[in-house]
Coordinates of N, CA and C in Angstrom, one line a residue:
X1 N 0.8 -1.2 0.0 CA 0.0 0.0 0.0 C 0.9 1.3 0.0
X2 N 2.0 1.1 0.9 CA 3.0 2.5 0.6 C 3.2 2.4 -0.5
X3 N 3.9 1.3 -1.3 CA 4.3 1.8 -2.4 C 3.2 2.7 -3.6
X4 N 2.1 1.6 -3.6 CA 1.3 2.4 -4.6 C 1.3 4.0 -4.1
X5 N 1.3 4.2 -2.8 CA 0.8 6.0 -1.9 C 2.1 7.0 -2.8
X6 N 3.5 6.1 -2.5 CA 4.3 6.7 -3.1 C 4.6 7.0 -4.5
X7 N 4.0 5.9 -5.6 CA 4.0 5.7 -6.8 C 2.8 6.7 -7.4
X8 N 1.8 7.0 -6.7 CA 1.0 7.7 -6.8 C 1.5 9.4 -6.8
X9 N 2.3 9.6 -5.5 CA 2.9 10.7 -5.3 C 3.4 11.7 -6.4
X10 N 4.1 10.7 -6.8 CA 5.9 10.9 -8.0 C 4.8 10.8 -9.3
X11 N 3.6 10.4 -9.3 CA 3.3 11.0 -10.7 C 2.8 12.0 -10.8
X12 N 2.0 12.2 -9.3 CA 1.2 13.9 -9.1 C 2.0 14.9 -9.5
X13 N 3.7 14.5 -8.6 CA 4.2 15.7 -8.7 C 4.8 16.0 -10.1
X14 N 5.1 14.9 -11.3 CA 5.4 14.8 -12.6 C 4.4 15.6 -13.1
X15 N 3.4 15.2 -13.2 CA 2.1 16.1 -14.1 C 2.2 17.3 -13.2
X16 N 2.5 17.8 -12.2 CA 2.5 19.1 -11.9 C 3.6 20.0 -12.2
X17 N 4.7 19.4 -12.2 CA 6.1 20.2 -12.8 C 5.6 20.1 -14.2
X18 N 4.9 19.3 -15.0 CA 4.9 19.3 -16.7 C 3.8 20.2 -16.8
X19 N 2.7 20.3 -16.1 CA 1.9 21.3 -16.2 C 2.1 23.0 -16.2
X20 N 3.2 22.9 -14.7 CA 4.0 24.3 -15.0 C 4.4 24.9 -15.6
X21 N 5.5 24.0 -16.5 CA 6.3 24.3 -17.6 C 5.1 24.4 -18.6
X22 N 4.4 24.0 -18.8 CA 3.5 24.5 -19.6 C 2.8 25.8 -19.9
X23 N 2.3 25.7 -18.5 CA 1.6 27.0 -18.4 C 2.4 28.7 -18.6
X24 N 3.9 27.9 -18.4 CA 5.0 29.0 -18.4 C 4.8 30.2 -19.5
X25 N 4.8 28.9 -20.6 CA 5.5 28.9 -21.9 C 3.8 29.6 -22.7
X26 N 2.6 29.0 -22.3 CA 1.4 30.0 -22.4 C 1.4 31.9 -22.2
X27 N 1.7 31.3 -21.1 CA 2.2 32.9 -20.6 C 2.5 33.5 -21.8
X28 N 4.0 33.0 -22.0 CA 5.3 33.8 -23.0 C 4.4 34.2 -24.4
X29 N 3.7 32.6 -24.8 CA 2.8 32.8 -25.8 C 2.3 34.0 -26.2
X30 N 1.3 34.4 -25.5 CA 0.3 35.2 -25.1 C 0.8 36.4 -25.1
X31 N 2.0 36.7 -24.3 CA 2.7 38.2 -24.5 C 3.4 38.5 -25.6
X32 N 3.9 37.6 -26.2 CA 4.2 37.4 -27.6 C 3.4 38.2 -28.8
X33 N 2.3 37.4 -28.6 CA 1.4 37.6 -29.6 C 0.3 39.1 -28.7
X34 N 0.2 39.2 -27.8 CA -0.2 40.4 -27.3 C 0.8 41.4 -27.7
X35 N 1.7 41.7 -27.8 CA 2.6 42.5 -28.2 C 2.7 43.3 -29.6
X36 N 2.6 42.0 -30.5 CA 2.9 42.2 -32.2 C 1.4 42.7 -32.4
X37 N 0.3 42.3 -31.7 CA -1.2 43.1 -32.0 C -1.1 44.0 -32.1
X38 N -0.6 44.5 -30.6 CA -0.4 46.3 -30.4 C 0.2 47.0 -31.2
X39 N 1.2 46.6 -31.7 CA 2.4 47.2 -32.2 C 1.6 47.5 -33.6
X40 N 0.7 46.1 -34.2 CA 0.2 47.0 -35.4 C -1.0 48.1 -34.8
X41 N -1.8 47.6 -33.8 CA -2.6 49.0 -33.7 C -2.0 49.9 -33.8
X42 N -1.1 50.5 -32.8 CA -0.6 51.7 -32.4 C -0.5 52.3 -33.9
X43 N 0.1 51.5 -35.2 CA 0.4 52.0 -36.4 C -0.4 52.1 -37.3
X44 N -1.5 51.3 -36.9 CA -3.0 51.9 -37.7 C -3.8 53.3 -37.3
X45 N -3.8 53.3 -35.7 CA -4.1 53.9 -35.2 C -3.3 55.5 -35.5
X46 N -2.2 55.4 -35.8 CA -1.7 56.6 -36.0 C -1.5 57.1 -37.2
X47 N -1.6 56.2 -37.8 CA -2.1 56.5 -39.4 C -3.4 57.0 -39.9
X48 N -4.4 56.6 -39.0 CA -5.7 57.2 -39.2 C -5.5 58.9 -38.2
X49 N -4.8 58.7 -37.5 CA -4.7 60.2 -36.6 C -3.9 61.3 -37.6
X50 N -3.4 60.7 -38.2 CA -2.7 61.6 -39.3 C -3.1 61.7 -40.6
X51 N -4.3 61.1 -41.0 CA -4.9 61.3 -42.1 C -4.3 60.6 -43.0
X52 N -3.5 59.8 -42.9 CA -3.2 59.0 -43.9 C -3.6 57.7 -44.1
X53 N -5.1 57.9 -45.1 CA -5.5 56.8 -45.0 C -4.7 55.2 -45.8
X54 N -4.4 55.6 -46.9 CA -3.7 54.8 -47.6 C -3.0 53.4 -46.9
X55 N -2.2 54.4 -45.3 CA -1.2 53.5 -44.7 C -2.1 52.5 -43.7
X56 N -3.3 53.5 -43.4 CA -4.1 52.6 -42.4 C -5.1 51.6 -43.3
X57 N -5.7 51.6 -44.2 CA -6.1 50.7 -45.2 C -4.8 49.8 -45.7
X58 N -3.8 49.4 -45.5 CA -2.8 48.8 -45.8 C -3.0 47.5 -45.0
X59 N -2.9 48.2 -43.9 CA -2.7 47.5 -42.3 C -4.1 46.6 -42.0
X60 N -4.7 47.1 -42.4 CA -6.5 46.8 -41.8 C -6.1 45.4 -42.8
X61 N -7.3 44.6 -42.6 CA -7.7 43.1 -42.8 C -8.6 43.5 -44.5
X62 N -8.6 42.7 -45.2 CA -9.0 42.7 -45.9 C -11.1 43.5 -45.9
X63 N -11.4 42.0 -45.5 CA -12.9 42.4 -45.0 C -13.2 43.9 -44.1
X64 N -11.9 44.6 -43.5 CA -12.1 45.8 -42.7 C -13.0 47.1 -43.5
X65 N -12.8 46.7 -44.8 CA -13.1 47.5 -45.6 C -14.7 47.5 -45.8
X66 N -15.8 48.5 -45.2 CA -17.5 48.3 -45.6 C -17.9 49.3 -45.9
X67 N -19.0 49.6 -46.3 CA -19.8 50.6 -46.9 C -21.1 50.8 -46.2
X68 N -21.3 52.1 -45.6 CA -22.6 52.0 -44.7 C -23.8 52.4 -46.0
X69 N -25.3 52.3 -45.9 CA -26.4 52.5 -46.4 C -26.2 53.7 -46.9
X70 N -25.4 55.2 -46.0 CA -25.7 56.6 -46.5 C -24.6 56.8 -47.4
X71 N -23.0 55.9 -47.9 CA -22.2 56.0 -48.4 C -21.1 56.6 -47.6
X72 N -21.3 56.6 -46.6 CA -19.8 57.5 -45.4 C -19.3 56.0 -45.5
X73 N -18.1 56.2 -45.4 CA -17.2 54.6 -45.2 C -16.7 54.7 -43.6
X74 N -17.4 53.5 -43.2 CA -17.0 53.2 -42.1 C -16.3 52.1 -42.2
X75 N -14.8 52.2 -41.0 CA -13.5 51.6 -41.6 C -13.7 50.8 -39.7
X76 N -13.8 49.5 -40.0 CA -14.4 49.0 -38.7 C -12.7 47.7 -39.0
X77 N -12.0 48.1 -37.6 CA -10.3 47.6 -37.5 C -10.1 46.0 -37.1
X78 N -9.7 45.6 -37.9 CA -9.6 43.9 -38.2 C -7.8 43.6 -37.4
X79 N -7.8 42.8 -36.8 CA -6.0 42.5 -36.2 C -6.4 40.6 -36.8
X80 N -5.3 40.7 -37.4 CA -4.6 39.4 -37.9 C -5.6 38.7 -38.4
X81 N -6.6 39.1 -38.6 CA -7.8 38.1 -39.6 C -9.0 38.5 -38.6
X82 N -9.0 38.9 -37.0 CA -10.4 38.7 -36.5 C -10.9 40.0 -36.5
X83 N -11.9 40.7 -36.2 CA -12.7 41.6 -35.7 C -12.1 41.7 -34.6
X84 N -11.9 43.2 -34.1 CA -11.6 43.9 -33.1 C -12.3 44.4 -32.3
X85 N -12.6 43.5 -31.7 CA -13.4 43.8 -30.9 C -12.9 43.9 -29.6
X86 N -11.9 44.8 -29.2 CA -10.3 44.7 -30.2 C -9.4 45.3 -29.2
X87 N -9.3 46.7 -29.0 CA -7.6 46.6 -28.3 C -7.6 46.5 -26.7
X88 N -6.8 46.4 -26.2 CA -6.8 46.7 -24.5 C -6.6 48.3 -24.4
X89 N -7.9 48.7 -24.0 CA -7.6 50.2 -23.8 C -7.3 50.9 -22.4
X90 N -6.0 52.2 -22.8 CA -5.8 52.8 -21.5 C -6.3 53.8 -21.3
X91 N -6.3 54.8 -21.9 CA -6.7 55.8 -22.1 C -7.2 56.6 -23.7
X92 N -7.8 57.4 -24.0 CA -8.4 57.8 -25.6 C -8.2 59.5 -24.6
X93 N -7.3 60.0 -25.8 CA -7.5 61.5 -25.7 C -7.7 62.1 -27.2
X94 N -8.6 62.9 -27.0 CA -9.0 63.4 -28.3 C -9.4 64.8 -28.2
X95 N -8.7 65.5 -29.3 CA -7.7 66.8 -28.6 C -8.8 68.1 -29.2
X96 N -9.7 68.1 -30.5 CA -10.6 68.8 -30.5 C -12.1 68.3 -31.1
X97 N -12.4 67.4 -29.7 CA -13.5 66.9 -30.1 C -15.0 67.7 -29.3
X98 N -16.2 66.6 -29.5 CA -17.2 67.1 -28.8 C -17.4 66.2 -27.6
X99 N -16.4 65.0 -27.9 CA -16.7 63.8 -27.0 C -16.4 62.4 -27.6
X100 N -16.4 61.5 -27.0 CA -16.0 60.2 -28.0 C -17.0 59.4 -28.0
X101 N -17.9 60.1 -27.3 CA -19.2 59.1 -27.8 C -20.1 59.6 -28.7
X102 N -19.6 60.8 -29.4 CA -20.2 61.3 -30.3 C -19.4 62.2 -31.5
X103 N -20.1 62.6 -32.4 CA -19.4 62.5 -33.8 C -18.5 64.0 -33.5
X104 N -17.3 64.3 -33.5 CA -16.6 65.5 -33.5 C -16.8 66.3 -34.9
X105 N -15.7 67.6 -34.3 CA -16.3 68.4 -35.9 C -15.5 68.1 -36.7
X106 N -15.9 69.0 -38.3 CA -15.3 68.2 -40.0 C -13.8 68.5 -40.0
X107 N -13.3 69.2 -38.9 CA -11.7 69.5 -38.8 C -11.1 68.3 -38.5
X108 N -10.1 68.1 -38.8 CA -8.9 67.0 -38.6 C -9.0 66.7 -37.8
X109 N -9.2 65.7 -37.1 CA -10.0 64.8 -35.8 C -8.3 64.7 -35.1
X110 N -7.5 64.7 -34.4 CA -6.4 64.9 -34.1 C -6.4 63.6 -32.5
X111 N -6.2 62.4 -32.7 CA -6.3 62.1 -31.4 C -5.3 60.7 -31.0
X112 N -5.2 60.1 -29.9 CA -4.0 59.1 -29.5 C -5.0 58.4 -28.4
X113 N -4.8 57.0 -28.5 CA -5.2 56.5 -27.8 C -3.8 55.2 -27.0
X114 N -3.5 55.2 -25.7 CA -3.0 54.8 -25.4 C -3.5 53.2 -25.0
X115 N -2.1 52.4 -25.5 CA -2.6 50.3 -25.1 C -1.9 50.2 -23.8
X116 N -2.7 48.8 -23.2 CA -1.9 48.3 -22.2 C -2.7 47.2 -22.7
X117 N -1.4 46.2 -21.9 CA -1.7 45.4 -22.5 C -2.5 44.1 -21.5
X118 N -2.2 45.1 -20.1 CA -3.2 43.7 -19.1 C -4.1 44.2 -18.4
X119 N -4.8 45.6 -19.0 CA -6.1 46.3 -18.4 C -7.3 45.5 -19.4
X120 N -8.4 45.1 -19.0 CA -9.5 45.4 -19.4 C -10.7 46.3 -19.4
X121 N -11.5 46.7 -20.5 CA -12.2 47.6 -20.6 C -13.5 47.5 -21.2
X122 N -14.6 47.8 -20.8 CA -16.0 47.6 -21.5 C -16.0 47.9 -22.7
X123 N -16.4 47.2 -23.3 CA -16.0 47.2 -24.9 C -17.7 48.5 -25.1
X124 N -17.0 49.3 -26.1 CA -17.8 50.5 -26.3 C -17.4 50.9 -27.7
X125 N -18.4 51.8 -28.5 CA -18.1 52.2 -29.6 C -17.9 53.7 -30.1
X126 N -17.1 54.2 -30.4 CA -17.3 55.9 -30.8 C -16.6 56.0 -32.1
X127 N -17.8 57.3 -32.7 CA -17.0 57.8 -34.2 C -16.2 58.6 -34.4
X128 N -15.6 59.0 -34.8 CA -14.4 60.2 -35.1 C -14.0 60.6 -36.6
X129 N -14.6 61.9 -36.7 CA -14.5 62.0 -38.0 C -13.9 63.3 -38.2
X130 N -13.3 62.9 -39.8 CA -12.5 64.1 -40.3 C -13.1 64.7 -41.6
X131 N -12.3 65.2 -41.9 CA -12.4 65.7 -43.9 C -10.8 64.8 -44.5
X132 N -11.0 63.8 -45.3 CA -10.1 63.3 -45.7 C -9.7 63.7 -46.8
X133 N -10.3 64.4 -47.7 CA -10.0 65.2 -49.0 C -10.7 64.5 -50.1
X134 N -11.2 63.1 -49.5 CA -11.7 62.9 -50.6 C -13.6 62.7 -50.2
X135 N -14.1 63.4 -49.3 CA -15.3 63.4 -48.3 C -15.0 63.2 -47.2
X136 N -16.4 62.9 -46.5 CA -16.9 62.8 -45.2 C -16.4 61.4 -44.6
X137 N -15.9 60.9 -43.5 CA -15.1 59.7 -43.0 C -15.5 59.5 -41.8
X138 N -16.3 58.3 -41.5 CA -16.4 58.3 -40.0 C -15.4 57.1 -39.7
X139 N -14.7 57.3 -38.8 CA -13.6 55.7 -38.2 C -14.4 55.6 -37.1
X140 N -15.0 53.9 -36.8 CA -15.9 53.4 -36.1 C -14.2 52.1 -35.4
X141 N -14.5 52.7 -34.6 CA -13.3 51.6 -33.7 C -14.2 50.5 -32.2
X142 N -14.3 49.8 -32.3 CA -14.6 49.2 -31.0 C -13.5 48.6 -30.5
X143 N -14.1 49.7 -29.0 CA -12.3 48.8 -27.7 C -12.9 48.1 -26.9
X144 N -12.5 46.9 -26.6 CA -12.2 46.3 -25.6 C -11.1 45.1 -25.5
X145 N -11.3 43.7 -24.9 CA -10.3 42.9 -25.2 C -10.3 42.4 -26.3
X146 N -9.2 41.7 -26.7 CA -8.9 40.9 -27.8 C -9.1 39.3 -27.3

């Protein structure tokens, strides 16, 4: 009977060192691939703050690209194939707006939103619109997690 108690033991503690080393290496995963997400937001994101859409339609996912009913293009942000439903948000400052829950004026929408990457946040939606030169543009972003 000891033996089995002990033979029993020495596999608990096997599957628990192999589990750890696992779960380690999850971790690393996860920050890994949390990381390279951001790094394209941040570059989408600042490419739409600068009006250059070109660079931020580059970046976006194919499907990112839709057409609303009234013809304003709403540019809804795709990371690595999914819907963004989407970044870890820190903060949204937005430098002459009316608010970010509602539509700012036709001037160059000027704004930075800061990531982190182990906050969560109620996923919410706000428009921000500019004059892109070639019409009216609303960017429809939804934050929360990935």
């Amino acid at each position: 009977m000891k033996k089995f108690l002990c033979f029993l033991l020495v596999l608990i503690l096997i599957f628990g060192v192999l589990s750890a080393c696992n779960f380690n290496q999850t971790v690393t995963d996860v920050a890994a691939n949390n990381a390279k997400s951001t790094s394209k937001v941040e570059a989408m994101i600042t490419a739409l703050a600068e009006n250059r859409m070109s660079d931020a339609e580059a970046l976006m996912h194919p499907q990112a690209k839709e057409k609303s009913d009234t013809g304003i293009a709403q540019i809804k942000l795709y990371i690595d194939g999914r819907k963004a439903e989407a970044m870890t948000l820190q903060s949204i400052n937005v430098t002459n707006s009316v608010g970010i829950s509602g539509k700012a004026s036709q001037e160059q929408v000027t704004f930075k939103v800061a990531l982190s990457g182990g906050e969560i946040v109620h996923i919410t939606s706000y428009y921000l619109s500019n004059n892109a030169g070639e019409g009216f543009i609303s960017f429809q972003m939804v934050l929360g997690v990935i």
